[in-house]
Amino acid sequence: MGTKYGFGKTVVSSFEAAIEKVTQELQKEGFGVLTDIDVAATLKKKLNQDMPPYRILGACNPPLAHRALEAEPSIGLLLPCNVVVRQDDAGKVQVEFMDPNAVLDLVAKPEINRLASEVRQKLERVLQAL
């Protein structure tokens, strides 16, 4: 499993066990989980839409983040590192990591470019409202 912007694999465990294991392994490498977004719960609450379990963990290694911020203060736009733990429609648990090297390249997919353009417009409106 891999994309131009991430890499990962299918794990043989329950969804909750995968969350726990990923968190523990991140800690071993100096990462803490700053954010834990339960996408499935949010979509259920806000849109009454069901989907398999899907969580986005925002992982941060403080010493590395500090060095990055000193070198480039705007790098915070790309932080923290996202880790996705999700259950697919077949019930398999996927763990995916944002590829830090992706900041050096663009995602070469037209649908992503269109989405990026929409997001840019929204951000420009936010900026104009400030």
Coordinates of N, CA, C and O in Angstrom, one line a residue:
M1 N 0.8 -1.2 0.0 CA 0.0 0.0 0.0 C 0.9 1.2 0.0 O 1.7 1.4 0.9
G2 N 0.7 2.1 -1.0 CA 1.5 3.3 -1.1 C 1.0 4.2 -2.1 O 0.3 3.8 -3.0
T3 N 1.2 5.5 -1.8 CA 0.8 6.5 -2.8 C 2.0 7.5 -2.9 O 3.0 7.3 -2.2
K4 N 1.8 8.5 -3.7 CA 2.9 9.5 -3.8 C 3.0 10.4 -2.5 O 4.0 11.0 -2.3
Y5 N 2.0 10.3 -1.6 CA 2.0 11.1 -0.4 C 1.9 10.3 0.9 O 1.8 10.8 2.0
G6 N 1.9 9.0 0.7 CA 1.9 8.2 1.9 C 2.3 6.7 1.7 O 2.4 6.3 0.6
F7 N 2.4 6.0 2.8 CA 2.7 4.6 2.7 C 2.1 3.9 3.9 O 1.8 4.6 4.9
G8 N 1.9 2.6 3.8 CA 1.3 1.9 5.0 C 1.1 0.5 4.6 O 1.7 -0.1 3.7
K9 N 0.3 -0.2 5.5 CA 0.0 -1.6 5.3 C -1.2 -2.0 6.0 O -1.7 -1.3 6.9
T10 N -1.7 -3.2 5.7 CA -2.8 -3.9 6.4 C -2.2 -4.6 7.6 O -1.1 -5.2 7.5
V11 N -2.8 -4.4 8.7 CA -2.4 -5.1 10.0 C -3.4 -6.1 10.4 O -4.6 -5.9 10.1
V12 N -2.9 -7.1 11.0 CA -3.8 -8.2 11.5 C -4.1 -7.9 13.0 O -3.3 -8.4 13.9
S13 N -5.1 -7.2 13.2 CA -5.5 -6.9 14.6 C -6.9 -6.2 14.5 O -7.4 -5.8 13.5
S14 N -7.5 -6.0 15.7 CA -8.7 -5.2 15.7 C -8.4 -3.7 15.5 O -7.2 -3.3 15.6
F15 N -9.4 -3.0 15.2 CA -9.2 -1.5 15.0 C -8.6 -0.9 16.3 O -7.6 -0.1 16.2
E16 N -9.2 -1.1 17.4 CA -8.8 -0.5 18.6 C -7.4 -0.9 19.0 O -6.6 -0.1 19.5
A17 N -7.1 -2.2 18.8 CA -5.7 -2.7 19.1 C -4.7 -2.0 18.2 O -3.6 -1.7 18.6
A18 N -5.1 -1.7 16.9 CA -4.2 -1.1 16.0 C -3.9 0.4 16.5 O -2.7 0.8 16.4
I19 N -4.9 1.1 16.9 CA -4.7 2.4 17.4 C -3.7 2.4 18.6 O -2.8 3.2 18.6
E20 N -3.9 1.5 19.5 CA -3.1 1.4 20.7 C -1.6 1.1 20.3 O -0.7 1.7 20.8
K21 N -1.5 0.2 19.4 CA -0.1 -0.3 19.0 C 0.6 0.9 18.2 O 1.8 1.2 18.4
V22 N -0.1 1.5 17.3 CA 0.5 2.6 16.6 C 0.9 3.7 17.5 O 2.0 4.2 17.4
T23 N 0.1 4.0 18.5 CA 0.4 5.1 19.5 C 1.7 4.7 20.3 O 2.6 5.5 20.5
Q24 N 1.7 3.5 20.7 CA 2.9 3.0 21.5 C 4.2 3.0 20.6 O 5.2 3.5 21.1
E25 N 4.1 2.6 19.4 CA 5.2 2.6 18.5 C 5.7 4.0 18.2 O 6.9 4.3 18.1
L26 N 4.8 4.9 18.0 CA 5.1 6.3 17.8 C 5.9 6.9 19.0 O 6.9 7.6 18.8
Q27 N 5.4 6.5 20.2 CA 6.1 7.0 21.4 C 7.5 6.5 21.5 O 8.4 7.2 21.9
K28 N 7.7 5.3 21.0 CA 9.1 4.7 21.1 C 10.0 5.6 20.2 O 11.2 5.6 20.5
E29 N 9.5 6.2 19.2 CA 10.3 7.0 18.3 C 10.3 8.5 18.7 O 10.7 9.3 17.9
G30 N 9.7 8.8 19.8 CA 9.7 10.2 20.3 C 8.5 11.0 19.8 O 8.5 12.2 20.0
F31 N 7.5 10.3 19.3 CA 6.3 11.0 18.8 C 5.2 10.9 19.9 O 5.0 9.9 20.4
G32 N 4.5 12.0 20.0 CA 3.3 12.0 20.8 C 2.1 12.2 19.9 O 2.3 12.8 18.8
V33 N 0.9 11.8 20.2 CA -0.3 12.1 19.4 C -0.9 13.3 20.0 O -1.5 13.3 21.1
L34 N -0.9 14.4 19.2 CA -1.4 15.7 19.6 C -2.9 15.8 19.3 O -3.7 16.4 20.1
T35 N -3.4 15.1 18.3 CA -4.8 15.2 17.9 C -5.2 13.8 17.5 O -4.4 12.9 17.1
D36 N -6.5 13.5 17.8 CA -7.1 12.2 17.4 C -8.5 12.5 16.9 O -9.4 12.8 17.7
I37 N -8.6 12.5 15.6 CA -9.9 12.9 15.0 C -10.6 11.6 14.6 O -10.1 10.8 13.8
D38 N -11.8 11.4 15.2 CA -12.6 10.3 14.8 C -13.5 10.7 13.7 O -14.6 11.3 13.9
V39 N -13.1 10.4 12.5 CA -13.8 10.8 11.3 C -15.2 10.2 11.2 O -16.2 10.8 10.9
A40 N -15.2 8.9 11.5 CA -16.5 8.1 11.4 C -17.5 8.7 12.4 O -18.7 8.9 12.0
A41 N -17.1 9.0 13.6 CA -18.1 9.6 14.6 C -18.5 11.0 14.2 O -19.7 11.3 14.3
T42 N -17.6 11.8 13.6 CA -17.9 13.1 13.2 C -18.9 13.1 12.0 O -19.9 13.8 12.0
L43 N -18.7 12.2 11.0 CA -19.6 12.1 9.9 C -21.0 11.6 10.4 O -22.0 12.1 9.8
K44 N -21.0 10.7 11.3 CA -22.3 10.2 11.8 C -23.0 11.4 12.5 O -24.2 11.6 12.3
K45 N -22.3 12.1 13.4 CA -23.0 13.2 14.1 C -23.4 14.3 13.2 O -24.5 14.8 13.4
K46 N -22.6 14.7 12.3 CA -22.9 15.9 11.5 C -23.7 15.7 10.3 O -24.5 16.5 9.9
L47 N -23.5 14.5 9.7 CA -24.2 14.2 8.4 C -25.1 13.0 8.5 O -25.8 12.6 7.5
N48 N -25.2 12.3 9.7 CA -25.9 11.1 9.8 C -25.5 10.0 8.8 O -26.3 9.3 8.2
Q49 N -24.2 10.0 8.5 CA -23.6 9.1 7.5 C -22.8 8.0 8.2 O -22.0 8.4 9.1
D50 N -23.0 6.8 7.9 CA -22.2 5.7 8.5 C -21.0 5.4 7.6 O -21.1 5.4 6.4
M51 N -19.9 5.0 8.2 CA -18.7 4.6 7.5 C -18.0 3.7 8.5 O -18.2 3.8 9.7
P52 N -17.1 2.9 8.0 CA -16.2 2.0 8.9 C -15.4 2.9 9.7 O -15.1 4.1 9.4
P53 N -14.9 2.4 10.9 CA -14.0 3.2 11.7 C -12.8 3.8 11.0 O -12.2 3.2 10.1
Y54 N -12.6 5.1 11.3 CA -11.5 5.9 10.6 C -11.1 7.0 11.5 O -11.8 7.8 11.9
R55 N -9.8 6.9 11.9 CA -9.2 7.9 12.8 C -8.0 8.5 12.2 O -7.2 7.8 11.5
I56 N -7.8 9.8 12.4 CA -6.6 10.5 12.0 C -5.8 10.9 13.2 O -6.4 11.7 14.0
L57 N -4.6 10.4 13.4 CA -3.8 10.7 14.5 C -2.8 11.8 14.1 O -2.0 11.5 13.1
G58 N -2.7 12.9 14.8 CA -1.7 13.9 14.5 C -0.5 13.7 15.4 O -0.5 14.0 16.5
A59 N 0.6 13.2 14.8 CA 1.8 12.8 15.5 C 2.8 13.9 15.4 O 3.1 14.4 14.4
C60 N 3.5 14.2 16.6 CA 4.5 15.2 16.6 C 5.7 14.7 17.4 O 5.6 14.2 18.5
N61 N 6.9 14.9 16.9 CA 8.1 14.7 17.6 C 8.7 16.1 18.0 O 9.2 16.8 17.1
P62 N 8.5 16.6 19.2 CA 8.9 17.9 19.6 C 10.3 18.4 19.2 O 10.4 19.5 18.6
P63 N 11.3 17.6 19.4 CA 12.7 18.1 19.0 C 12.8 18.3 17.5 O 13.3 19.3 17.0
L64 N 12.2 17.4 16.7 CA 12.3 17.6 15.2 C 11.4 18.7 14.8 O 11.8 19.5 13.9
A65 N 10.2 18.8 15.4 CA 9.3 20.0 15.0 C 10.0 21.3 15.3 O 9.9 22.2 14.5
H66 N 10.7 21.4 16.5 CA 11.4 22.6 16.9 C 12.4 23.0 15.8 O 12.5 24.1 15.4
R67 N 13.2 22.0 15.4 CA 14.3 22.2 14.4 C 13.7 22.7 13.1 O 14.2 23.6 12.5
A68 N 12.6 22.1 12.7 CA 11.9 22.4 11.5 C 11.4 23.9 11.5 O 11.5 24.6 10.6
L69 N 10.8 24.2 12.7 CA 10.2 25.5 12.8 C 11.3 26.6 12.9 O 11.1 27.7 12.4
E70 N 12.4 26.3 13.4 CA 13.5 27.3 13.5 C 14.0 27.5 12.0 O 14.4 28.6 11.7
A71 N 14.1 26.4 11.2 CA 14.6 26.6 9.9 C 13.6 27.2 9.0 O 14.0 28.0 8.0
E72 N 12.3 27.0 9.2 CA 11.2 27.5 8.3 C 10.0 27.7 9.2 O 9.2 26.8 9.4
P73 N 9.8 28.9 9.7 CA 8.6 29.2 10.6 C 7.3 28.8 10.0 O 6.4 28.4 10.7
S74 N 7.1 28.8 8.7 CA 5.8 28.5 8.1 C 5.6 27.0 7.9 O 4.5 26.6 7.5
I75 N 6.6 26.2 8.3 CA 6.4 24.7 8.1 C 5.3 24.2 9.0 O 4.8 23.1 8.7
G76 N 4.8 24.9 10.0 CA 3.7 24.5 10.8 C 2.5 24.2 9.9 O 1.6 23.4 10.3
L77 N 2.4 24.7 8.7 CA 1.3 24.4 7.8 C 1.3 22.9 7.4 O 0.3 22.4 7.1
L78 N 2.4 22.3 7.6 CA 2.5 20.9 7.2 C 2.6 20.0 8.4 O 2.9 18.8 8.2
L79 N 2.5 20.5 9.5 CA 2.5 19.7 10.8 C 1.2 19.5 11.4 O 0.3 20.4 11.2
P80 N 0.9 18.5 12.2 CA 1.8 17.4 12.5 C 1.8 16.4 11.4 O 1.1 16.5 10.4
C81 N 2.5 15.3 11.6 CA 2.5 14.2 10.7 C 1.2 13.4 10.9 O 0.9 13.0 12.0
N82 N 0.4 13.2 9.9 CA -0.8 12.4 10.0 C -0.6 11.0 9.8 O 0.1 10.5 8.9
V83 N -1.3 10.2 10.7 CA -1.3 8.8 10.6 C -2.8 8.4 10.6 O -3.5 8.8 11.5
V84 N -3.1 7.6 9.6 CA -4.5 7.2 9.5 C -4.6 5.7 9.9 O -3.8 4.9 9.4
V85 N -5.6 5.4 10.8 CA -5.9 4.0 11.1 C -7.4 3.9 10.7 O -8.2 4.7 11.1
R86 N -7.6 3.0 9.8 CA -9.0 2.8 9.2 C -9.3 1.4 9.0 O -8.4 0.6 8.8
Q87 N -10.6 1.1 9.0 CA -11.1 -0.2 8.7 C -11.7 -0.1 7.3 O -12.6 0.7 7.1
D88 N -11.3 -1.0 6.4 CA -11.9 -1.0 5.1 C -13.2 -1.7 5.1 O -13.7 -2.3 6.1
D89 N -13.9 -1.7 3.9 CA -15.2 -2.3 3.8 C -15.2 -3.8 4.0 O -16.2 -4.4 4.4
A90 N -14.0 -4.4 3.8 CA -13.9 -5.8 4.0 C -13.6 -6.2 5.5 O -13.4 -7.3 5.9
G91 N -13.4 -5.1 6.3 CA -13.1 -5.4 7.8 C -11.7 -5.4 8.1 O -11.3 -5.6 9.3
K92 N -10.8 -5.2 7.1 CA -9.4 -5.2 7.3 C -8.9 -3.9 7.9 O -9.5 -2.8 7.5
V93 N -7.9 -3.8 8.7 CA -7.4 -2.6 9.3 C -6.2 -2.1 8.6 O -5.2 -2.9 8.4
Q94 N -6.3 -0.9 8.1 CA -5.2 -0.3 7.4 C -4.5 0.8 8.3 O -5.2 1.5 8.9
V95 N -3.2 0.8 8.2 CA -2.5 1.9 8.9 C -1.6 2.6 7.8 O -0.9 2.0 7.1
E96 N -1.8 3.9 7.7 CA -1.2 4.7 6.7 C -0.5 5.9 7.3 O -1.0 6.6 8.2
F97 N 0.7 6.2 6.8 CA 1.5 7.3 7.3 C 1.7 8.4 6.2 O 2.0 8.0 5.0
M98 N 1.6 9.6 6.5 CA 1.9 10.7 5.6 C 3.4 10.6 5.3 O 4.2 10.4 6.2
D99 N 3.8 10.7 4.0 CA 5.2 10.6 3.6 C 5.8 12.0 3.8 O 5.4 12.9 3.0
P100 N 6.7 12.2 4.7 CA 7.3 13.6 4.9 C 8.0 14.1 3.6 O 8.1 15.3 3.4
N101 N 8.4 13.2 2.8 CA 9.1 13.7 1.5 C 8.1 14.2 0.6 O 8.5 14.9 -0.4
A102 N 6.8 14.0 0.8 CA 5.8 14.5 -0.1 C 5.8 16.0 -0.2 O 5.3 16.6 -1.2
V103 N 6.3 16.7 0.8 CA 6.3 18.2 0.8 C 7.2 18.7 -0.3 O 7.1 19.8 -0.7
L104 N 8.0 17.8 -0.9 CA 8.9 18.2 -1.9 C 8.3 18.0 -3.3 O 9.0 18.3 -4.3
D105 N 7.2 17.4 -3.4 CA 6.6 17.1 -4.7 C 5.1 17.4 -4.6 O 4.5 17.6 -3.6
L106 N 4.4 17.4 -5.8 CA 3.0 17.7 -5.8 C 2.3 16.3 -6.1 O 2.8 15.4 -6.7
V107 N 1.1 16.3 -5.7 CA 0.2 15.1 -5.9 C -0.3 15.3 -7.4 O -1.0 16.2 -7.7
A108 N 0.1 14.4 -8.3 CA -0.2 14.6 -9.7 C -1.5 13.9 -10.1 O -1.5 12.9 -10.9
K109 N -2.6 14.3 -9.5 CA -3.9 13.8 -9.9 C -4.8 15.0 -10.1 O -5.0 15.9 -9.2
P110 N -5.5 15.0 -11.2 CA -6.4 16.1 -11.5 C -7.5 16.4 -10.5 O -7.8 17.5 -10.2
E111 N -8.0 15.3 -9.9 CA -9.1 15.5 -8.9 C -8.5 16.2 -7.6 O -9.2 17.0 -7.0
I112 N -7.3 15.9 -7.3 CA -6.7 16.6 -6.2 C -6.4 18.0 -6.5 O -6.6 18.9 -5.7
N113 N -6.0 18.3 -7.8 CA -5.7 19.7 -8.2 C -7.0 20.5 -8.1 O -7.0 21.6 -7.7
R114 N -8.1 19.9 -8.5 CA -9.4 20.6 -8.5 C -9.8 20.9 -7.0 O -10.2 22.0 -6.7
L115 N -9.6 19.9 -6.2 CA -9.9 20.0 -4.8 C -9.0 21.1 -4.1 O -9.5 21.9 -3.4
A116 N -7.7 21.0 -4.5 CA -6.8 22.0 -4.0 C -7.2 23.4 -4.4 O -7.1 24.4 -3.5
S117 N -7.7 23.6 -5.6 CA -8.2 24.9 -6.0 C -9.4 25.4 -5.2 O -9.5 26.5 -4.8
E118 N -10.3 24.5 -4.9 CA -11.5 24.8 -4.1 C -11.0 25.2 -2.7 O -11.5 26.2 -2.1
V119 N -10.1 24.4 -2.1 CA -9.6 24.7 -0.8 C -8.9 26.1 -0.8 O -9.1 26.9 0.1
R120 N -8.1 26.4 -1.8 CA -7.5 27.7 -1.9 C -8.5 28.8 -1.9 O -8.3 29.8 -1.2
Q121 N -9.5 28.6 -2.7 CA -10.6 29.7 -2.7 C -11.2 29.9 -1.4 O -11.4 31.0 -1.0
K122 N -11.5 28.8 -0.7 CA -12.0 29.0 0.7 C -11.1 29.7 1.6 O -11.5 30.5 2.4
L123 N -9.8 29.3 1.5 CA -8.8 29.9 2.4 C -8.6 31.4 2.1 O -8.4 32.2 3.0
E124 N -8.7 31.8 0.8 CA -8.7 33.2 0.4 C -9.8 34.0 0.9 O -9.7 35.1 1.4
R125 N -11.0 33.3 0.9 CA -12.2 34.0 1.5 C -12.0 34.2 3.0 O -12.4 35.2 3.6
V126 N -11.5 33.2 3.7 CA -11.2 33.3 5.1 C -10.2 34.5 5.3 O -10.5 35.4 6.2
L127 N -9.2 34.5 4.5 CA -8.2 35.6 4.7 C -8.8 37.0 4.5 O -8.6 37.9 5.2
Q128 N -9.7 37.1 3.4 CA -10.3 38.3 3.2 C -11.3 38.8 4.3 O -11.5 40.0 4.5
A129 N -11.8 37.8 5.0 CA -12.7 38.1 6.1 C -12.0 38.6 7.4 O -12.6 39.1 8.3
L130 N -10.7 38.4 7.4 CA -9.9 38.8 8.6 C -9.7 40.3 8.7 O -9.6 41.0 7.8

